[in-house]
Amino acid sequence: MAKVIMIGNQKGGVGKTMVSHELSALFVRRGNKVLGIDTDGQRDFSRYSDISFAKRIPTIRDILLEIKDIKTQSAFGNEHTSESDYDDFEDETDEDIIDKAIQNTKEGYDIIIASKKLANASADFGEPNDIYLLQDLIMSLSDDYDYIIIDCAPARSPLLYMSYVASDYCICIAESDEGSREGVRQTYTDIALLKEKNTAKVVMLGTLLNKYKDANVQVEQYQALCDLGVTTNAMPFDTAIPLGVAAIEANNKHMCVYEYMKSGNREAKKKSKSLIDQFEKLADEIETRIAGFEKSNADDANLQN
Ligand SMILES: Nc1ncnc2c1ncn2[C@@H]1O[C@H](COP(=O)(O)OP(=O)(O)OP(=O)(O)O)[C@@H](O)[C@H]1O
Ligand SMILES: [Mg+2]
C-alpha cells in the first residue's frame, strides 16, 4: 500500500512543487516506486518533470471526470455525460485512461499531469460526492507504488479537498512570512473540519521551512513554526531547506537538483550540495515520522483486538 503524501499550503510560491519534485526523485533514488499527481492548473509539477503535454495524454482532470461519469452511470443508469478533453479522442474504459495517463519521468517517478482547465474545477467537481474522486483513483493505484505525492495548488479548490480525503499525510511548506503561517493554520482548520465529519483521515506530518536565507534568522523563523505547531499538530521538521541558486537553475533546466549536480561543472556541484544534503535529511525525518504514525496505528489496532 502506498503512503500518500500531499504537499500543501494555500500560500503561493512557497516551494510546494519544488519539494514534490525533489522528494519524488529522492524516494526513487532510495529504491521506491513513486507516483506524482499534479493537481494544480498551473501544471508546474508536470513542467518540472519535463514530460509530454500531448493532447492525447489524459490529465488528472480527464481521469476524475471519467471516474465521476462511471459512478454516475452506475448509480442512475445515465448516459455518458463526461466533458473530459480526452473524450474527444477515445472511447476508453476507466483502466485504459489511467494507464494512458501515467508517464515516466527521467528522474524515474511516474506522473499524472494536470490540465489548465483545473482553474475551473469548481464547475466540474462541485457536487458533494466529488470529494471522493481522487481517493477512488488512488485506491486503484495504491498497490503499485510505495509513495504517491500530490502537489497542491495555492487555492482552496475542490482538488485540495479531494487531496485531504485521498491522503494519509500532509506536509505544509512555509516560508518565513506570516502569510505562510496563515496557510498552515487554514490547512489545519480544513483538516480538522473534515475529520470531525469522518470524511478524511489525513494527518499533519509537519511543516517544512523553505528558502531560509540566514542561519540566525532561521532560528527565529523555526521558533515561530514551533509555536504554530502547538496549535496545528504540525511541528516543523528539524531540517529546513535554504534558499539556493541550484534550486532555481535546476528548475530552469527541468531537472531535480541531484541531476543538475551530476550534469554540471564544479560550481554547480558546490551550489547543489547543501540542498541535496538537506533533502536527504528531510526524507529521513519523513520516513521516521511516518514509521512512528504507522506503529501507533498498529498498536491501537492491536489494543482493539
Ligand atoms: N529552496 C529554494 N531555493 C531557491 N529557490 C526556490 C527554493 N524553493 C523554491 N524555489 C523557487 O521558488 C519558485 C516557487 O517555487 P514552487 O513553484 O515550488 O512554489 P509553489 O508553492 O509550488 O508555487 P505555487 O503556489 O504557485 O504552486 C520557483 O521558481 C522555485 O524554483
Ligand atoms: Mg506549485
Coordinates of C-alpha atoms and ligand atoms in Angstrom, one line a residue:
M1 CA 0.0 0.0 0.0
A2 CA 1.4 3.4 -1.0
K3 CA 1.9 6.1 1.6
V4 CA 0.0 9.1 0.2
I5 CA 1.5 12.5 1.0
M6 CA 0.0 15.8 -0.1
I7 CA 2.3 18.8 -0.3
G8 CA 0.2 21.8 0.6
N9 CA -0.2 25.4 1.6
Q10 CA -2.7 27.9 0.1
K11 CA 0.1 30.5 0.1
G12 CA 1.6 30.7 -3.4
G13 CA 5.2 30.3 -4.3
V14 CA 6.5 28.8 -1.1
G15 CA 8.0 25.8 -2.8
K16 CA 5.3 23.1 -2.9
T17 CA 6.1 22.0 -6.4
M18 CA 9.9 22.1 -5.9
V19 CA 9.5 19.9 -2.8
S20 CA 7.1 17.5 -4.6
H21 CA 9.6 17.0 -7.4
E22 CA 12.7 16.7 -5.3
L23 CA 11.1 14.3 -2.8
S24 CA 9.6 12.2 -5.6
A25 CA 13.1 11.9 -7.3
L26 CA 14.8 11.2 -3.9
F27 CA 12.4 8.5 -2.9
V28 CA 13.1 6.8 -6.3
R29 CA 16.8 7.0 -5.7
R30 CA 16.1 5.3 -2.4
G31 CA 14.6 2.4 -4.3
N32 CA 10.9 3.2 -4.0
K33 CA 8.3 3.2 -6.7
V34 CA 6.7 6.7 -6.7
L35 CA 3.8 8.3 -8.4
G36 CA 3.4 12.1 -8.6
I37 CA 0.0 13.7 -9.1
D38 CA -0.2 17.3 -10.3
T39 CA -3.5 18.8 -9.1
D40 CA -2.6 22.4 -10.0
G41 CA -3.9 24.0 -13.2
Q42 CA -0.6 25.9 -13.4
R43 CA 0.9 22.5 -14.3
D44 CA 4.2 23.3 -12.7
F45 CA 4.9 19.8 -11.4
S46 CA 4.2 18.4 -14.9
R47 CA 6.6 21.0 -16.3
Y48 CA 9.3 20.4 -13.6
S49 CA 9.3 16.8 -14.7
D50 CA 9.7 17.7 -18.4
I51 CA 7.2 15.2 -19.7
S52 CA 4.7 15.4 -22.5
F53 CA 1.6 17.6 -22.6
A54 CA 0.4 16.0 -25.8
K55 CA -3.3 16.3 -26.2
R56 CA -3.8 12.5 -26.4
I57 CA -2.4 12.1 -22.9
P58 CA -5.2 12.2 -20.3
T59 CA -4.8 14.6 -17.4
I60 CA -5.9 14.2 -13.8
R61 CA -9.0 16.2 -14.8
D62 CA -9.9 13.7 -17.5
I63 CA -9.4 10.8 -15.1
L64 CA -11.5 12.3 -12.3
L65 CA -14.3 13.3 -14.8
E66 CA -14.2 9.7 -16.1
I67 CA -14.5 8.2 -12.6
K68 CA -17.3 10.6 -11.9
D69 CA -19.1 9.6 -15.1
I70 CA -18.8 5.9 -14.3
K71 CA -20.1 6.4 -10.7
T72 CA -23.0 8.5 -12.0
Q73 CA -23.8 5.9 -14.6
S74 CA -23.8 3.0 -12.2
A75 CA -25.9 4.9 -9.7
F76 CA -28.5 6.3 -12.0
G77 CA -28.0 4.3 -15.3
N78 CA -27.4 7.6 -17.1
E79 CA -25.8 8.0 -20.4
H80 CA -22.2 9.1 -20.8
T81 CA -22.0 12.7 -19.7
S82 CA -18.3 13.5 -19.1
E83 CA -16.9 16.6 -20.7
S84 CA -13.3 15.4 -20.5
D85 CA -10.9 16.6 -23.2
Y86 CA -9.8 13.0 -23.6
D87 CA -13.3 12.0 -24.8
D88 CA -12.7 13.8 -28.0
F89 CA -10.1 11.2 -28.9
E90 CA -11.0 7.8 -27.5
D91 CA -13.8 5.8 -26.0
E92 CA -11.8 4.1 -23.3
T93 CA -12.6 2.3 -20.2
D94 CA -11.6 3.6 -16.8
E95 CA -8.4 1.4 -16.6
D96 CA -7.2 2.4 -20.1
I97 CA -7.5 6.0 -19.4
I98 CA -5.4 5.6 -16.2
D99 CA -2.7 3.5 -18.0
K100 CA -2.5 6.1 -20.7
A101 CA -2.2 9.0 -18.3
I102 CA 0.8 7.6 -16.4
Q103 CA 4.1 8.9 -17.8
N104 CA 7.5 8.0 -16.5
T105 CA 9.9 10.9 -15.8
K106 CA 13.6 10.9 -16.4
E107 CA 14.0 11.0 -12.6
G108 CA 12.3 7.6 -12.5
Y109 CA 9.0 8.5 -10.9
D110 CA 5.6 8.2 -12.7
I111 CA 3.4 11.3 -13.0
I112 CA -0.2 12.1 -13.9
I113 CA -0.2 15.6 -15.4
A114 CA -2.6 18.5 -14.7
S115 CA -4.8 20.3 -17.0
K116 CA -5.1 24.1 -17.4
K117 CA -8.9 23.6 -17.1
L118 CA -8.4 22.7 -13.4
A119 CA -8.6 26.5 -12.9
N120 CA -12.3 25.9 -13.4
A121 CA -12.5 22.9 -11.1
S122 CA -15.5 24.2 -9.1
A123 CA -17.7 23.9 -12.1
D124 CA -16.5 20.3 -12.9
F125 CA -16.4 19.0 -9.3
G126 CA -18.9 21.0 -7.4
E127 CA -21.1 18.1 -6.1
P128 CA -20.7 16.9 -2.5
N129 CA -19.6 13.3 -3.5
D130 CA -16.9 14.6 -5.9
I131 CA -14.7 14.9 -2.8
Y132 CA -14.1 11.1 -3.0
L133 CA -13.0 11.0 -6.7
L134 CA -9.2 11.3 -6.1
Q135 CA -9.4 8.8 -3.3
D136 CA -11.1 6.3 -5.8
L137 CA -8.2 6.8 -8.2
I138 CA -5.5 6.4 -5.6
M139 CA -7.1 3.3 -4.1
S140 CA -6.9 1.7 -7.6
L141 CA -3.2 2.5 -7.8
S142 CA -2.1 2.1 -4.2
D143 CA -0.7 -1.4 -4.6
D144 CA 1.6 -0.3 -7.5
Y145 CA 3.5 2.3 -5.5
D146 CA 5.4 2.9 -2.3
Y147 CA 4.8 6.7 -2.3
I148 CA 2.2 8.8 -4.0
I149 CA 3.0 12.5 -3.8
I150 CA 0.2 15.1 -4.5
D151 CA 1.3 18.6 -5.5
C152 CA -1.5 21.0 -4.5
A153 CA -2.4 24.3 -6.0
P154 CA -2.3 27.6 -3.9
A155 CA -6.0 27.6 -3.7
R156 CA -8.8 26.1 -1.6
S157 CA -10.2 24.3 -4.7
P158 CA -12.2 21.1 -5.0
L159 CA -8.9 19.4 -5.8
L160 CA -7.5 20.5 -2.5
Y161 CA -10.4 18.9 -0.6
M162 CA -10.1 15.8 -2.7
S163 CA -6.4 15.7 -1.7
Y164 CA -7.3 15.9 2.0
V165 CA -9.6 12.9 1.6
A166 CA -7.2 10.9 -0.5
S167 CA -4.0 11.4 1.5
D168 CA -2.5 9.7 4.6
Y169 CA -0.2 12.6 5.4
C170 CA 0.1 16.3 4.7
I171 CA 3.3 18.3 4.6
C172 CA 2.9 22.1 4.7
I173 CA 5.6 24.1 3.1
A174 CA 6.2 27.5 4.7
E175 CA 8.5 30.5 4.1
S176 CA 9.3 32.8 6.9
D177 CA 6.3 35.2 6.4
E178 CA 3.0 35.4 8.3
G179 CA 1.1 34.5 5.1
S180 CA 2.8 31.1 5.0
R181 CA 1.9 30.5 8.7
E182 CA -1.7 31.6 8.0
G183 CA -1.8 29.0 5.2
V184 CA -0.7 26.3 7.7
R185 CA -3.4 27.4 10.1
Q186 CA -6.0 27.2 7.3
T187 CA -4.8 23.7 6.3
Y188 CA -5.1 22.5 9.9
T189 CA -8.7 24.0 10.2
D190 CA -9.8 22.4 6.9
I191 CA -8.4 19.0 8.0
A192 CA -10.0 19.3 11.5
L193 CA -13.4 20.0 9.9
L194 CA -13.2 17.0 7.6
K195 CA -12.1 14.8 10.4
E196 CA -15.0 15.9 12.5
K197 CA -17.3 14.6 9.8
N198 CA -15.2 11.4 9.3
T199 CA -14.5 12.4 5.8
A200 CA -10.7 12.5 5.9
K201 CA -8.1 10.6 7.9
V202 CA -5.1 12.7 6.8
V203 CA -2.6 13.7 9.5
M204 CA -0.4 16.7 9.5
L205 CA 3.1 15.2 9.2
G206 CA 4.9 18.5 9.7
T207 CA 5.8 21.9 8.3
L208 CA 8.9 22.5 6.3
L209 CA 10.7 25.8 6.4
N210 CA 11.9 26.6 2.9
K211 CA 14.0 29.3 1.3
Y212 CA 15.6 30.5 4.5
K213 CA 18.4 32.9 3.8
D214 CA 20.3 33.4 7.0
A215 CA 21.2 30.8 9.7
N216 CA 20.5 33.3 12.6
V217 CA 17.1 34.4 11.2
Q218 CA 16.3 30.8 10.6
V219 CA 16.3 30.1 14.4
E220 CA 13.6 32.8 14.9
Q221 CA 11.6 31.5 11.9
Y222 CA 11.9 28.0 13.1
Q223 CA 10.7 29.0 16.6
A224 CA 7.6 30.7 15.0
L225 CA 6.8 27.4 13.3
C226 CA 7.3 25.5 16.5
D227 CA 4.8 27.9 18.3
L228 CA 2.4 27.4 15.4
G229 CA 2.9 23.6 15.6
V230 CA 1.4 23.5 19.1
T231 CA -2.0 24.6 17.8
T232 CA -1.9 23.0 14.4
N233 CA -0.5 19.5 15.2
A234 CA 2.2 20.2 12.6
M235 CA 5.6 20.5 14.2
P236 CA 8.3 21.7 11.8
F237 CA 10.9 19.2 10.5
D238 CA 14.3 19.8 12.1
T239 CA 15.6 20.0 8.6
A240 CA 15.0 23.3 6.7
I241 CA 15.7 24.0 3.1
P242 CA 17.9 27.0 2.3
L243 CA 17.3 29.5 -0.5
G244 CA 19.7 28.0 -3.1
V245 CA 20.5 29.1 -6.6
A246 CA 20.8 25.5 -7.6
A247 CA 17.1 25.0 -6.9
I248 CA 16.3 27.8 -9.5
E249 CA 18.9 26.7 -12.0
A250 CA 17.8 23.0 -11.8
N251 CA 14.1 24.1 -12.2
N252 CA 15.1 26.2 -15.3
K253 CA 16.7 23.1 -16.8
H254 CA 13.7 20.8 -15.9
M255 CA 15.9 18.7 -13.6
C256 CA 16.0 17.8 -10.0
V257 CA 18.9 19.3 -8.0
Y258 CA 20.6 15.9 -7.9
E259 CA 20.6 15.6 -11.7
Y260 CA 21.7 19.2 -12.0
M261 CA 24.6 18.4 -9.8
K262 CA 25.6 15.4 -11.8
S263 CA 25.3 17.3 -15.1
G264 CA 27.0 20.5 -14.1
N265 CA 30.5 21.7 -13.5
R266 CA 32.4 22.1 -10.2
E267 CA 30.5 25.3 -9.4
A268 CA 27.1 23.6 -9.9
K269 CA 28.2 20.7 -7.7
K270 CA 29.2 23.2 -5.0
K271 CA 25.9 25.1 -5.2
S272 CA 23.8 21.9 -5.1
K273 CA 25.5 20.1 -2.2
S274 CA 23.7 21.7 0.7
L275 CA 20.3 21.4 -0.9
I276 CA 20.9 17.7 -1.6
D277 CA 22.1 17.1 1.9
Q278 CA 19.1 18.8 3.4
F279 CA 16.7 16.8 1.3
E280 CA 18.4 13.6 2.3
K281 CA 17.9 14.6 6.0
L282 CA 14.3 15.7 5.3
A283 CA 13.5 12.3 3.7
D284 CA 15.0 10.5 6.7
E285 CA 12.7 12.6 9.0
I286 CA 9.7 11.9 6.9
E287 CA 10.3 8.2 6.9
T288 CA 10.8 8.3 10.7
R289 CA 7.7 10.3 11.4
I290 CA 5.6 8.0 9.1
A291 CA 7.0 4.9 10.8
G292 CA 6.0 6.5 14.2
F293 CA 2.4 7.0 13.0
E294 CA 2.2 3.6 11.5
K295 CA 3.5 2.0 14.7
S296 CA 1.0 3.8 16.9
N297 CA -1.9 2.9 14.4
A298 CA -0.8 -0.8 14.6
D299 CA -0.6 -0.6 18.4
D300 CA -4.1 0.9 18.5
A301 CA -5.4 -1.8 16.3
N302 CA -3.8 -4.5 18.5
L303 CA -5.4 -3.0 21.6
Q304 CA -8.8 -3.1 20.0
N305 CA -8.4 -6.8 19.0
Ligands
LIG1 N1 14.9 26.5 -1.6 C1 14.7 27.2 -2.7 N2 15.7 28.0 -3.1 C2 15.6 28.8 -4.2 N3 14.5 28.8 -5.0 C3 13.5 28.1 -4.6 C4 13.5 27.2 -3.5 N4 12.3 26.6 -3.4 C5 11.6 27.0 -4.4 N5 12.3 27.9 -5.2 C6 11.8 28.6 -6.4 O1 10.7 29.4 -6.0 C7 9.7 29.4 -7.0 C8 8.4 28.9 -6.5 O2 8.6 27.5 -6.1 P1 7.4 26.5 -6.4 O3 6.9 26.6 -7.8 O4 7.9 25.2 -6.0 O5 6.4 27.1 -5.4 P2 4.8 26.6 -5.2 O6 4.5 26.7 -3.8 O7 4.6 25.3 -5.8 O8 4.1 27.8 -6.0 P3 2.5 27.8 -6.4 O9 1.8 28.2 -5.1 O10 2.4 28.9 -7.4 O11 2.2 26.4 -6.8 C9 10.3 28.6 -8.2 O12 10.9 29.5 -9.1 C10 11.3 27.7 -7.5 O13 12.4 27.4 -8.3
MG2 MG 3.2 24.8 -7.3

